[in-house]
């Protein structure tokens, strides 16, 4: 568990949300500290299926 801006964030919960769409092949979560607050960013790599293509 990581506390991000006062909210408990569980890695399993992040994975459940990211993978729920089915259009994500891989993802990366980055936690960084800026002053006293932690920030979280999520980068995703889409599946090659093309079903959820952007554009």
Short mmCIF file of the C-alpha atoms (twelve columns), coordinates in Angstrom:
data_MODEL
# 
_entry.id   MODEL 
# 
loop_
_atom_site.group_PDB 
_atom_site.id 
_atom_site.type_symbol 
_atom_site.label_atom_id 
_atom_site.label_alt_id 
_atom_site.label_comp_id 
_atom_site.label_asym_id 
_atom_site.label_seq_id 
_atom_site.Cartn_x 
_atom_site.Cartn_y 
_atom_site.Cartn_z 
_atom_site.pdbx_PDB_model_num 
ATOM 1  C CA . UNK A 1  0.000   0.000  0.000   1 
ATOM 2  C CA . UNK A 2  1.136   3.528  -0.812  1 
ATOM 3  C CA . UNK A 3  -0.373  6.770  0.461   1 
ATOM 4  C CA . UNK A 4  -0.894  9.213  -2.417  1 
ATOM 5  C CA . UNK A 5  -2.214  12.637 -1.447  1 
ATOM 6  C CA . UNK A 6  -3.766  11.176 1.677   1 
ATOM 7  C CA . UNK A 7  -5.436  8.232  -0.074  1 
ATOM 8  C CA . UNK A 8  -4.408  4.613  0.488   1 
ATOM 9  C CA . UNK A 9  -3.605  3.109  -2.925  1 
ATOM 10 C CA . UNK A 10 -3.299  -0.659 -3.186  1 
ATOM 11 C CA . UNK A 11 -1.375  -2.067 -6.177  1 
ATOM 12 C CA . UNK A 12 -3.978  -4.808 -6.658  1 
ATOM 13 C CA . UNK A 13 -6.741  -2.189 -6.937  1 
ATOM 14 C CA . UNK A 14 -4.790  -0.256 -9.575  1 
ATOM 15 C CA . UNK A 15 -4.227  -3.453 -11.570 1 
ATOM 16 C CA . UNK A 16 -7.916  -4.382 -11.357 1 
ATOM 17 C CA . UNK A 17 -8.950  -1.005 -12.777 1 
ATOM 18 C CA . UNK A 18 -6.300  -0.924 -15.515 1 
ATOM 19 C CA . UNK A 19 -6.970  -4.475 -16.684 1 
ATOM 20 C CA . UNK A 20 -10.794 -4.204 -16.470 1 
ATOM 21 C CA . UNK A 21 -10.988 -2.619 -19.942 1 
ATOM 22 C CA . UNK A 22 -9.188  -5.504 -21.630 1 
ATOM 23 C CA . UNK A 23 -7.362  -3.139 -23.972 1 
ATOM 24 C CA . UNK A 24 -4.179  -2.905 -21.908 1 
ATOM 25 C CA . UNK A 25 -1.202  -5.177 -22.594 1 
ATOM 26 C CA . UNK A 26 1.198   -3.770 -19.993 1 
ATOM 27 C CA . UNK A 27 1.225   -0.862 -17.583 1 
ATOM 28 C CA . UNK A 28 3.625   0.981  -15.306 1 
ATOM 29 C CA . UNK A 29 2.828   2.911  -12.139 1 
ATOM 30 C CA . UNK A 30 5.277   5.578  -10.993 1 
ATOM 31 C CA . UNK A 31 5.147   7.203  -7.569  1 
ATOM 32 C CA . UNK A 32 7.087   10.434 -7.107  1 
ATOM 33 C CA . UNK A 33 7.359   12.927 -4.285  1 
ATOM 34 C CA . UNK A 34 6.947   16.610 -4.969  1 
ATOM 35 C CA . UNK A 35 7.524   18.499 -1.719  1 
ATOM 36 C CA . UNK A 36 5.447   16.703 0.921   1 
ATOM 37 C CA . UNK A 37 2.868   15.135 -1.417  1 
ATOM 38 C CA . UNK A 38 3.227   11.925 -3.399  1 
ATOM 39 C CA . UNK A 39 2.004   11.842 -6.997  1 
ATOM 40 C CA . UNK A 40 1.069   8.747  -8.975  1 
ATOM 41 C CA . UNK A 41 1.135   8.365  -12.754 1 
ATOM 42 C CA . UNK A 42 -0.008  5.347  -14.746 1 
ATOM 43 C CA . UNK A 43 1.357   4.628  -18.230 1 
ATOM 44 C CA . UNK A 44 -0.357  1.973  -20.340 1 
ATOM 45 C CA . UNK A 45 0.626   0.001  -23.433 1 
ATOM 46 C CA . UNK A 46 -2.433  -0.952 -25.502 1 
ATOM 47 C CA . UNK A 47 -3.062  -4.425 -26.880 1 
ATOM 48 C CA . UNK A 48 -2.322  -4.973 -30.556 1 
ATOM 49 C CA . UNK A 49 -5.914  -6.040 -31.197 1 
ATOM 50 C CA . UNK A 50 -6.910  -2.580 -32.442 1 
ATOM 51 C CA . UNK A 51 -10.353 -2.825 -30.833 1 
ATOM 52 C CA . UNK A 52 -9.738  0.204  -28.634 1 
ATOM 53 C CA . UNK A 53 -7.626  2.228  -31.065 1 
ATOM 54 C CA . UNK A 54 -7.238  5.917  -30.377 1 
ATOM 55 C CA . UNK A 55 -7.817  8.489  -33.050 1 
# 
